[in-house]
Coordinates of C-alpha atoms and ligand atoms in Angstrom, one line a residue:
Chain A
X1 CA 0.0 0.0 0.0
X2 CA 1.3 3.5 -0.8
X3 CA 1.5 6.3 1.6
X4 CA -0.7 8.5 -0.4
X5 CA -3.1 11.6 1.3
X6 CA -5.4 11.3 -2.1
X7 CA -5.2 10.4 -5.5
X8 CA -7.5 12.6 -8.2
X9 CA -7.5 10.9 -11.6
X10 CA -7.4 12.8 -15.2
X11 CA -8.9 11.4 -18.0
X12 CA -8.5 14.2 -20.1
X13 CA -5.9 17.5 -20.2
X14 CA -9.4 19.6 -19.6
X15 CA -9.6 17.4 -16.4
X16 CA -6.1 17.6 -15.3
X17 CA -6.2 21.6 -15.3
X18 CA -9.2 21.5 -13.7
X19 CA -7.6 19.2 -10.8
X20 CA -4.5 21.2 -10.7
X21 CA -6.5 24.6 -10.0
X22 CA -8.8 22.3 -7.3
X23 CA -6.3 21.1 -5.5
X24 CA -3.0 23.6 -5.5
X25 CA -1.0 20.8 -3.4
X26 CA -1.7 17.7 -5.2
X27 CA 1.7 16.4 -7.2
X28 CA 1.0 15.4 -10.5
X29 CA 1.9 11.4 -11.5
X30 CA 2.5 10.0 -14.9
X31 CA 3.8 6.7 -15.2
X32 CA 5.1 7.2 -11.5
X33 CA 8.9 5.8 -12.0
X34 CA 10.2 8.3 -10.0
X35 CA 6.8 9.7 -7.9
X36 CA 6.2 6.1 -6.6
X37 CA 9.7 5.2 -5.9
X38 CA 10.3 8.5 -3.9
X39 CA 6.5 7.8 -1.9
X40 CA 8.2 4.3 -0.9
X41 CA 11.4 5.8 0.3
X42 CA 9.6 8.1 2.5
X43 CA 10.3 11.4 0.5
X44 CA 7.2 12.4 -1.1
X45 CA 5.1 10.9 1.6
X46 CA 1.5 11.5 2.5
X47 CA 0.8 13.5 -0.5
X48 CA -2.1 14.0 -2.9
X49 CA -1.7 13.2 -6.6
X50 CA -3.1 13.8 -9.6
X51 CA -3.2 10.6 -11.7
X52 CA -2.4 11.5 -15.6
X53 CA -2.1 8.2 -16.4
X54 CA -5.2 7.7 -17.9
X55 CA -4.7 10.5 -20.3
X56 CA -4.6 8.4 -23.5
X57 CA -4.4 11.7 -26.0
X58 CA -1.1 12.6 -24.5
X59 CA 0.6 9.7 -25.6
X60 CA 2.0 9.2 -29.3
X61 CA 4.2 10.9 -31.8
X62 CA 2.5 12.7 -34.9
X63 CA 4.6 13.9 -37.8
X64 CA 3.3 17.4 -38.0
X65 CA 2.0 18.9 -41.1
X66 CA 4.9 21.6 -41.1
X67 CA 7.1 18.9 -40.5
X68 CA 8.0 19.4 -37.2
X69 CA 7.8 15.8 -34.8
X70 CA 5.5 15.7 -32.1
X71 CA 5.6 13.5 -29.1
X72 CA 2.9 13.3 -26.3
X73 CA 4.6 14.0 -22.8
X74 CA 2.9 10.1 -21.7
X75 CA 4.5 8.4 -24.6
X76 CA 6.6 5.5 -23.0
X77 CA 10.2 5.3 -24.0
X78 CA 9.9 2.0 -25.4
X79 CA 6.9 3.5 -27.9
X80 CA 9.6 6.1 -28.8
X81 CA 12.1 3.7 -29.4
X82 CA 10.0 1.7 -31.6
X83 CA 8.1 4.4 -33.7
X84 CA 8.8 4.4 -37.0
X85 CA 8.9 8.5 -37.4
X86 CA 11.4 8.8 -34.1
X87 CA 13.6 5.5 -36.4
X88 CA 13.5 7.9 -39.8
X89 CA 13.7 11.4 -38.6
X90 CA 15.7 11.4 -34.8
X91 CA 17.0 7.7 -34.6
X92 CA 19.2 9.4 -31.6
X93 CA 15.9 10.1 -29.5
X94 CA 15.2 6.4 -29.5
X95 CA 19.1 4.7 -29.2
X96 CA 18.7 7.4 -26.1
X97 CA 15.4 6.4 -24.5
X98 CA 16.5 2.3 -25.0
X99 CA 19.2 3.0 -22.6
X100 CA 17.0 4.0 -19.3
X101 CA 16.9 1.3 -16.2
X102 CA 15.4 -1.5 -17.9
X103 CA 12.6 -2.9 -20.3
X104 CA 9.7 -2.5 -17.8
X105 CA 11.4 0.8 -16.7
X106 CA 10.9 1.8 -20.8
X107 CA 7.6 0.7 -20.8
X108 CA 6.4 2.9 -17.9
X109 CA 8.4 5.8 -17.7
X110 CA 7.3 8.8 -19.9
X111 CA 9.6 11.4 -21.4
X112 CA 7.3 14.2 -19.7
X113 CA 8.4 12.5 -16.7
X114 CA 11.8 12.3 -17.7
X115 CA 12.1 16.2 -18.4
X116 CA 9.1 17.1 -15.5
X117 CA 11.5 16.1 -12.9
X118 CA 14.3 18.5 -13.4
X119 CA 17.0 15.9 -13.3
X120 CA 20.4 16.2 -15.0
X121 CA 20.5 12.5 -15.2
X122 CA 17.5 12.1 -17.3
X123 CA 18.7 10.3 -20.2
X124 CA 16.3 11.9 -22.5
X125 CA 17.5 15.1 -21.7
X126 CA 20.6 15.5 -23.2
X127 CA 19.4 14.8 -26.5
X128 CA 16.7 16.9 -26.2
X129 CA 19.2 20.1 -25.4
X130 CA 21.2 18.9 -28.3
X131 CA 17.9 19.1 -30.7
X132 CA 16.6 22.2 -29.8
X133 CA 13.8 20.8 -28.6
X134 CA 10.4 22.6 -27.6
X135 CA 8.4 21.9 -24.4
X136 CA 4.8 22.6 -25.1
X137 CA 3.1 23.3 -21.7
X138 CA -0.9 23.6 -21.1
X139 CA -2.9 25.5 -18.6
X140 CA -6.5 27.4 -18.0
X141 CA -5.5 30.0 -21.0
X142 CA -4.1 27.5 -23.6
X143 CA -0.8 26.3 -24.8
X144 CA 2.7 27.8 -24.3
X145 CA 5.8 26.7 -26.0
X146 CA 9.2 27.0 -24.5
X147 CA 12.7 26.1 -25.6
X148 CA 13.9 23.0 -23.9
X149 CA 16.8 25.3 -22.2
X150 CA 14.6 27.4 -20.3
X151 CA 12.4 25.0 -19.1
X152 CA 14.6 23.7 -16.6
X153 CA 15.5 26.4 -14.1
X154 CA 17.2 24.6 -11.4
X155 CA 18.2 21.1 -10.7
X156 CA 15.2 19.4 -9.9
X157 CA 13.0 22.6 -10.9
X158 CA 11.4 23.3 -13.8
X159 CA 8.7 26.1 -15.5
X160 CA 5.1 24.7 -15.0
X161 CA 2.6 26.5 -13.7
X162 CA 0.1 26.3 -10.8
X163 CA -2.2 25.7 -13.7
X164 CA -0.4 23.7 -16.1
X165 CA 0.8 20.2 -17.5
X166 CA 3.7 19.3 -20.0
X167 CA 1.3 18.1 -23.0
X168 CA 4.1 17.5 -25.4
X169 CA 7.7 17.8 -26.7
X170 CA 8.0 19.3 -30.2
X171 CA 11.6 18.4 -32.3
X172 CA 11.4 21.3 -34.9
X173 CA 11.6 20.1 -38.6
X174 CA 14.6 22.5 -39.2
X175 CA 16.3 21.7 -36.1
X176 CA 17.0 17.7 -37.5
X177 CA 16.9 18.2 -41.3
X178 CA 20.1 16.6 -42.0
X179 CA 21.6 16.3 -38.8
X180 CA 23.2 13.0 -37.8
X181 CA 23.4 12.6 -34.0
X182 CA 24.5 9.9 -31.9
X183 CA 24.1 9.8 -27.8
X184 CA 27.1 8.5 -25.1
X185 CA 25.7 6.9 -21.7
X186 CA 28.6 6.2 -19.5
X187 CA 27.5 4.1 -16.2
X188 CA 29.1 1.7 -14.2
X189 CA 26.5 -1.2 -15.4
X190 CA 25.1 -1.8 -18.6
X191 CA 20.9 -2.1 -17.3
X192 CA 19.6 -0.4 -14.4
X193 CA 22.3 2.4 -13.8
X194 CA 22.5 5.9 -13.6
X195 CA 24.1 8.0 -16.1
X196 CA 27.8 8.9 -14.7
X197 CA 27.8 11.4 -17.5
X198 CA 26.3 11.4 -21.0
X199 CA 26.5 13.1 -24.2
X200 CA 24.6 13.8 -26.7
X201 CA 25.4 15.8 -30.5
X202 CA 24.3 16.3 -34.0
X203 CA 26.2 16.9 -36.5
X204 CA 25.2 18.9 -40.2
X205 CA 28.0 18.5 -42.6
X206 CA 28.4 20.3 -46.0
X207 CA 27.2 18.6 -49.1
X208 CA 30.7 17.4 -49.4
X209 CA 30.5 16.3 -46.4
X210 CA 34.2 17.8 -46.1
X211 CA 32.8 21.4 -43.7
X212 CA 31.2 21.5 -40.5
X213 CA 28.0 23.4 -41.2
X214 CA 26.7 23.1 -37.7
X215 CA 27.5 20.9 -34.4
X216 CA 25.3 20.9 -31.5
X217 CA 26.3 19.0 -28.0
X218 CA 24.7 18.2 -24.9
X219 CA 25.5 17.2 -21.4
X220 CA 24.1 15.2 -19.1
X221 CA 25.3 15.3 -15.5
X222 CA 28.2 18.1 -16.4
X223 CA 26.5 20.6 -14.3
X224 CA 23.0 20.7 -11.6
X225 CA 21.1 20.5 -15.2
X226 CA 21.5 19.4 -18.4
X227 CA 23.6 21.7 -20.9
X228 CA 24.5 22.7 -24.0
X229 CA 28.8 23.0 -24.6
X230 CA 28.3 26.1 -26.7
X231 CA 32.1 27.3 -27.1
X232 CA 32.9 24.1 -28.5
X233 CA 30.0 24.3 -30.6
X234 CA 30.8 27.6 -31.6
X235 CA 34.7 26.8 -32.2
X236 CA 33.7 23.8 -34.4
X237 CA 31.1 25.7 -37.2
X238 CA 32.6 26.3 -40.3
X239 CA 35.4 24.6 -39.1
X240 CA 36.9 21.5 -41.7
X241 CA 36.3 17.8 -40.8
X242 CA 39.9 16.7 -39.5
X243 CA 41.0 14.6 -36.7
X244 CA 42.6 17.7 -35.3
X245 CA 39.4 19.5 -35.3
X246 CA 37.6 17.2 -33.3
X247 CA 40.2 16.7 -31.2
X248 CA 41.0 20.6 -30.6
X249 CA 36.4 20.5 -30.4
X250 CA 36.1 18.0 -27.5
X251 CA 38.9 19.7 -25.7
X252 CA 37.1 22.9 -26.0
X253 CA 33.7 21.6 -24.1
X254 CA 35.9 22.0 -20.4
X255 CA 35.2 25.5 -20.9
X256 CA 31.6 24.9 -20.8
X257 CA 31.0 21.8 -18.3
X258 CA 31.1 22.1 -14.5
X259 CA 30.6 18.9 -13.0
X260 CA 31.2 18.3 -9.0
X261 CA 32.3 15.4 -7.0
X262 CA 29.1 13.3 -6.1
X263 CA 29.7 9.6 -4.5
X264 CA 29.3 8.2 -8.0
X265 CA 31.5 10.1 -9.8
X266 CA 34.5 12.4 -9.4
X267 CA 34.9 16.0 -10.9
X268 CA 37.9 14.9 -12.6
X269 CA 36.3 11.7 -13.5
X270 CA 33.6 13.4 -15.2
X271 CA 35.5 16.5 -16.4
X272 CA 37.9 13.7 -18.5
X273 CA 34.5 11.9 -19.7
X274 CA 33.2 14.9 -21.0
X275 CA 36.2 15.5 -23.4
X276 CA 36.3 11.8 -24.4
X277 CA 32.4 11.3 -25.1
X278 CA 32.0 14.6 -26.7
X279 CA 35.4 13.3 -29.1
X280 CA 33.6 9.5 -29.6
X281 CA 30.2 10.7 -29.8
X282 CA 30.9 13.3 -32.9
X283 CA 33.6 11.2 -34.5
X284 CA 29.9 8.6 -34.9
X285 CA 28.0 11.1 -36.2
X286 CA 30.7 12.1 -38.8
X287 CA 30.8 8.5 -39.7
X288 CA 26.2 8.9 -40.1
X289 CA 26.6 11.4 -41.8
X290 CA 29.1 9.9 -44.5
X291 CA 31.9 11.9 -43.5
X292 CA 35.5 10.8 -43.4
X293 CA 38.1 11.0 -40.5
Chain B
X1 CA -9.8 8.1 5.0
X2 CA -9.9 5.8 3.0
X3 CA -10.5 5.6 -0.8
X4 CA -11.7 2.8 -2.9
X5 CA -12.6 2.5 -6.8
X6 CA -14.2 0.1 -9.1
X7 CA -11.7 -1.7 -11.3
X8 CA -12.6 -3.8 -14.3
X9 CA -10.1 -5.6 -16.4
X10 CA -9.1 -8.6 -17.6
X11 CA -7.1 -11.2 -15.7
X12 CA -5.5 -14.0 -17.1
X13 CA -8.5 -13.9 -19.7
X14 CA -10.9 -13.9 -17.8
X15 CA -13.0 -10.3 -17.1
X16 CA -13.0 -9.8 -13.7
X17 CA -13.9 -6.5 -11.1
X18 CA -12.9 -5.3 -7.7
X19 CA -12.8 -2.2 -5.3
X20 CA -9.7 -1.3 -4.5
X21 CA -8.1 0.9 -2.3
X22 CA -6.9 4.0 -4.5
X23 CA -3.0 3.2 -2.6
X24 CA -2.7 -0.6 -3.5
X25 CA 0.1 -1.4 -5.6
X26 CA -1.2 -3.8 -9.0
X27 CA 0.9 -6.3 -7.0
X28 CA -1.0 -5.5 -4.0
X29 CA -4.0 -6.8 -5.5
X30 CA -3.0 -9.3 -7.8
X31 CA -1.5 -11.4 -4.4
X32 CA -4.1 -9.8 -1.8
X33 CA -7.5 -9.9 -3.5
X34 CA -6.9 -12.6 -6.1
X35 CA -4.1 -14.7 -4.8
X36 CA -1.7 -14.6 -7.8
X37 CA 1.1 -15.5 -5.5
X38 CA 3.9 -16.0 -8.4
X39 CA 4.0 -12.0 -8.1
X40 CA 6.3 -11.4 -5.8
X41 CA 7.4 -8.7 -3.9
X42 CA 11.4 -8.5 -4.1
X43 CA 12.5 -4.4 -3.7
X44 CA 8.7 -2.7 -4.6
X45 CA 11.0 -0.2 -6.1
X46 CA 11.0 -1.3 -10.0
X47 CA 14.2 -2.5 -9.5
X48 CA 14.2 -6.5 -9.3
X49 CA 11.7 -7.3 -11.7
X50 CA 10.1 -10.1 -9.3
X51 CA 6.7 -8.3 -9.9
X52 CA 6.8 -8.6 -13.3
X53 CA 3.7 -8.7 -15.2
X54 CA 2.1 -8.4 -18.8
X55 CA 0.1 -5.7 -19.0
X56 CA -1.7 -5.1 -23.1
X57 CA 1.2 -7.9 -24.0
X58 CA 4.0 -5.2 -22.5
X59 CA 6.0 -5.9 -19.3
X60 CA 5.5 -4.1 -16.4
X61 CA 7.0 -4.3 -13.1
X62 CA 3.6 -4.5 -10.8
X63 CA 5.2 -2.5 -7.4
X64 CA 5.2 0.5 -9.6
X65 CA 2.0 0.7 -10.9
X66 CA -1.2 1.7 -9.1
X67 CA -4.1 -1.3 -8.7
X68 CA -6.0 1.3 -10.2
X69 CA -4.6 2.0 -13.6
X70 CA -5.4 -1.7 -14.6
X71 CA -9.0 -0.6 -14.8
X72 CA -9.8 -1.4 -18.8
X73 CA -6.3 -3.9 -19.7
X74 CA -5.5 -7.3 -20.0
X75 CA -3.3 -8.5 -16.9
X76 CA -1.5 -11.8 -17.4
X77 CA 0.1 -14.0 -14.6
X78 CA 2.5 -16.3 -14.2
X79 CA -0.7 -18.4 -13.6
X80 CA -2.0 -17.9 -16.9
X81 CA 0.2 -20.1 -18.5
X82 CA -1.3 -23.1 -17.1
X83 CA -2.9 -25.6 -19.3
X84 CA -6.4 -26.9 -18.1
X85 CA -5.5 -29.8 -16.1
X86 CA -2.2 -27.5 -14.6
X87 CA -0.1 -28.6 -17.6
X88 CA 3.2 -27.1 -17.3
X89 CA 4.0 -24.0 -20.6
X90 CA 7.0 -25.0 -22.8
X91 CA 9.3 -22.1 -21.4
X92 CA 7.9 -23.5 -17.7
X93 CA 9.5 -26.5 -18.5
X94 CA 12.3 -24.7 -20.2
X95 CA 13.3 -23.8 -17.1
X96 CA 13.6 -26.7 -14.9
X97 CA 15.3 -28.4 -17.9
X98 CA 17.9 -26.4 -18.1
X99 CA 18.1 -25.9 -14.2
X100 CA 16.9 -22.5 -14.6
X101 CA 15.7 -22.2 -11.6
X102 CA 16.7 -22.2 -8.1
X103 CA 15.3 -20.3 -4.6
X104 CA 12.6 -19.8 -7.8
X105 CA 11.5 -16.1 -6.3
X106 CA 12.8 -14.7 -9.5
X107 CA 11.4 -17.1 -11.8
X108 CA 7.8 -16.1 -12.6
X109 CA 8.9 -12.8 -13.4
X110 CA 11.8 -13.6 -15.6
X111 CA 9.0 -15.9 -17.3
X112 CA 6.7 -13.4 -18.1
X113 CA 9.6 -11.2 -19.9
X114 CA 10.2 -14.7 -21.6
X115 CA 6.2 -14.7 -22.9
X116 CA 6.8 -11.1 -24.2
X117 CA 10.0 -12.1 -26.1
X118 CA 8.6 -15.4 -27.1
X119 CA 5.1 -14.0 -28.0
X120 CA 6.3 -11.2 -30.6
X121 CA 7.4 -14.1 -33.2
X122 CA 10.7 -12.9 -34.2
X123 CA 14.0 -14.0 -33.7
X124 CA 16.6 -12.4 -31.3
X125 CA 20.6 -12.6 -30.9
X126 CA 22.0 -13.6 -27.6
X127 CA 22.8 -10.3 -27.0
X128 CA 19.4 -8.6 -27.4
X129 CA 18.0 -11.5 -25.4
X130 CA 20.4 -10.3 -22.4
X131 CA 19.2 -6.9 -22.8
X132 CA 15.5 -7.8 -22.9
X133 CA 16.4 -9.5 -19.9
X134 CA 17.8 -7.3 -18.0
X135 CA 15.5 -6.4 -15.6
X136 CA 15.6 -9.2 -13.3
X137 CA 17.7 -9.9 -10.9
X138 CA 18.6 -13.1 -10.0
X139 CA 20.6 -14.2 -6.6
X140 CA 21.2 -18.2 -7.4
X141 CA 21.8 -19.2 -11.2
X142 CA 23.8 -17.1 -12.7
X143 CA 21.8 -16.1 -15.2
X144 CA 23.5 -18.5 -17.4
X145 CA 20.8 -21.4 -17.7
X146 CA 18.0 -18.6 -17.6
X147 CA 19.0 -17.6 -21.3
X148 CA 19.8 -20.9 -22.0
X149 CA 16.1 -21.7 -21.0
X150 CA 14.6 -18.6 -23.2
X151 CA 17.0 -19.6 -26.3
X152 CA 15.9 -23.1 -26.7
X153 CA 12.4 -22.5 -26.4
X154 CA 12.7 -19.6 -28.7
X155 CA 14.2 -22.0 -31.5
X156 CA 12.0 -24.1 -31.1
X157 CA 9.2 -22.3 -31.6
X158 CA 10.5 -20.5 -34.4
X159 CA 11.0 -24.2 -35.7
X160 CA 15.0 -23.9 -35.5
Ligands
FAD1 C1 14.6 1.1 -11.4 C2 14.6 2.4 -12.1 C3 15.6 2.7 -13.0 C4 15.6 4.0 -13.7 N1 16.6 4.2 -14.6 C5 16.6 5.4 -15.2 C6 17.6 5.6 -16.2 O1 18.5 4.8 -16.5 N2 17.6 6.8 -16.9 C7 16.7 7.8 -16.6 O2 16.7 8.8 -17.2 N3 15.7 7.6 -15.6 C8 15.7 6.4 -15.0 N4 14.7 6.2 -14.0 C9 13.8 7.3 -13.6 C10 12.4 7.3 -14.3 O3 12.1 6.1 -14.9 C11 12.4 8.4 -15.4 O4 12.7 9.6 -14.9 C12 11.0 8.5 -16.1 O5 11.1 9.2 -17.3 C13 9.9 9.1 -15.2 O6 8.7 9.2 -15.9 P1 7.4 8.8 -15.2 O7 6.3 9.0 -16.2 O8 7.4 7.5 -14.5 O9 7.3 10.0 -14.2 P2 6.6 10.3 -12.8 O10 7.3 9.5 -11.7 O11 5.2 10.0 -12.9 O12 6.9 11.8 -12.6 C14 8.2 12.4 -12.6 C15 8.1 13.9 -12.2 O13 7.6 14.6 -13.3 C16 6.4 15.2 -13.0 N5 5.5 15.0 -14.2 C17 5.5 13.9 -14.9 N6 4.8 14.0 -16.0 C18 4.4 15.3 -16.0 C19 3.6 16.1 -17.0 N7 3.2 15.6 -18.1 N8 3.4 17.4 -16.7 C20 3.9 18.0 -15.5 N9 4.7 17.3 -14.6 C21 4.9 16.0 -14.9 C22 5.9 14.5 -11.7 O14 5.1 15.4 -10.9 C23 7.2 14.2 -11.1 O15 7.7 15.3 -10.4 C24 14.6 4.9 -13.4 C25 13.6 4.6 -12.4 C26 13.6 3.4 -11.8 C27 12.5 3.1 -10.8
FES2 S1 9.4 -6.0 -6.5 FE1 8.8 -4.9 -8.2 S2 10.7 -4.6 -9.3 FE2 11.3 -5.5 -7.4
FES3 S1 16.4 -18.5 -8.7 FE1 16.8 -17.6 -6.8 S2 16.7 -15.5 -7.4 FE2 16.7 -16.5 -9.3

């Protein structure tokens, strides 16, 4: 039995809104990966929730009619994973997803939840910062769309309203028209671990696939959210694709990252696997996007 | 104060409906109010996978998931897989051929994520069957003779 105060369920977003503005202190539960867990270790205790669960319009992934890819916030990651738009368009998104905890993990845990809770370690996340991705949030007044960057304020915190749920996260079409991307977990076990650090980047090269046109990269676990490595990025653009240039490009991300010491992981640790996933992770994406090294 | 709901779904194919209390765990209900005992409770914190269940022909670790959200679905047990007379499944007997079992607490979980791999027809390489595995712990075998047990019955259905 769970130590829950009350539980209000949602079978619709209408619903959901409505429950939010009822009940200000009620915590809101999606596939409940995280909420559940914390409830049995004591932390989130004695609480009301509002079941979204039940929502069956919020899960799915639509390919827009402007191109842009849709995914419902209660889409599991192992529906991501095996969607054939998420395969064609943002094959990264799903290699990501299949790397969380383990099957039944994938087949209850929700990327809403995954971005909802804040945590640098999401392993959704990283790819998400490194495709630009929108957070479409809605409340009493309608939608609002925010870039994934500013949605997470804080570690663990994140901009949603008294009002509001996460309905959806929108990959714009222009953000992965021909970009290859490929996404690093580094953990101490191969199922069922924590990210130590990950990585995440897309890569756009030239049609002669000799010219960085553009290189994003992300971080997961290199600061108290995830992050994008933007002097690297910036150092990289226009640059030529060389062995040096990579080399000189994952060296560049220690001016972005800022890792700590956590009983997992060293700084240094994590400092030295930023470098060397960022290096791996865009030398792969050369290679997807039929570039040579 | 407590909180109960109506909850109608389908059990090992047969439609069934309970109240429930709105804080049971699916496993709390499955072993409380219908004595499905092969779901067992190992960590209740989606770790172990000794809770496993199907759930719409997915896997889903039962500790994590409220009694209440089976309301509507197709739940599948261990006991399921039962013939009529209490005729062992082939990936039951899988499993004490190839000395796949031990203690046995992890064993009707690791089954079920056996039915899902075995149910979806295709064929998989050792190595994806370790990773479609891999949310069970297991204190005794090894795993070894587990993915022994899914292999062979997987050939052999596929008519290897
Ligand atoms: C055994 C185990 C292993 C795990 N391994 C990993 C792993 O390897 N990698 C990883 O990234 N995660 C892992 N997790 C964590 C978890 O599975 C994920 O974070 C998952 O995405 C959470 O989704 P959920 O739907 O279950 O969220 P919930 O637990 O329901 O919610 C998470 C948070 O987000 C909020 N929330 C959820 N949905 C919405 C919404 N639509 N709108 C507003 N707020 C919302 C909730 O209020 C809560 O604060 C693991 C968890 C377990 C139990
Ligand atoms: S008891 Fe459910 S996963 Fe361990
Ligand atoms: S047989 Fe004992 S835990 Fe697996």
């Amino acid at each position: 039995m769970y130590d829950i105060k009350a539980l209000y369920e949602a079978h619709s977003v209408d619903e959901a809104i409505k429950l939010r503005l009822e009940h200000p202190d009620a915590q809101i539960l999606a596939g409940g990966s995280d909420v559940l867990v914390q409830i049995r270790e004591g932390k989130r205790a004695g609480k009301e929730l509002i079941s979204i669960y039940m929502i069956d319009d919020m899960r799915g992934v639509t390919l827009c009619d402007n191109g842009d890819i849709r995914i419902g916030s209660l889409t599991s990651f192992s529906h991501i994973t095996k969607n054939e738009i998420i395969q064609k368009y943002i094959n990264v998104l799903g290699e990501a997803v299949d790397m969380v905890g383990s099957p039944q993990i994938r087949n209850i845990g929700t990327i809403g939840g995954n971005t909802c809770n804040g945590v640098t370690s999401a392993d959704s996340a990283s790819t998400l910062f490194a495709l630009d991705a929108l957070v479409e949030l809605t409340g009493e007044n309608g939608k609002r769309v925010v870039p994934i960057a500013d949605f997470y304020i804080k570690a663990g915190v994140v901009d949603i309203k008294p009002d509001e749920i996460q309905t959806a996260i929108i990959i714009p079409k222009e953000k992965y028209t021909d970009y290859y991307g490929h996404y690093i977990k580094y953990a101490m076990r191969n199922a069922l671990d924590i990210t130590t650090t990950g990585c995440s980047v897309n890569v756009k090269l030239s049609e002669d696939k000799k010219t960085f046109l553009d290189v994003r990269i992300a971080y997961g676990v290199a600061g108290p959210v995830p992050m994008r490595a933007k002097s690297a990025e910036t150092y990289i653009k226009g640059k030529s694709v060389s062995e040096e240039n990579i080399k000189e490009f994952s060296n560049a991300v220690l001016e972005d990252v800022n890792p700590r010491d956590s009983w997992r992981a060293s700084k240094a640790l994590r400092q030295h696997l930023c470098v060397e996933l960022a290096y791996r992770a865009i030398k792969e994406c050369v290679s997807l996007a039929g570039g040579e090294l | 104060m407590a909180q109960y709901k109506l909850v109608k779904f389908t059990l090992n194919g047969k439609k069934v409906e309970q109240m429930v209390d709105v804080r049971a765990s699916l496993t709390d209900m499955l072993r409380n109010d219908y004595r499905m005992t092969s779901v067992k409770k190992g960590c209740e914190v989606g770790e172990c996978g000794a809770c496993n269940v199907l759930i719409n022909g997915e896997c889903f670790n039962s500790c994590i998931y409220l009694a209440v959200w089976a309301d509507g679905k197709e739940v599948r047990t261990l006991e399921g897989l039962l013939g009529e007379n209490g005729e062992l499944s082939d990936i039951q007997q899988a499993f004490i051929d190839e000395a796949a079992v031990q203690c046995g607490f992890c064993t009707p979980g690791v089954i079920m994520s056996a039915v899902e791999i075995l149910e979806s027809g295709r064929d998989y390489t050792d190595d994806e069957l370790r990773k479609l595995l891999s949310g069970h712990l297991c204190r005794c075998t090894g795993y070894e003779n587990i993915l022994r047990a899914v292999r062979k019955t997987l050939d052999k259905r596929l008519g290897k």
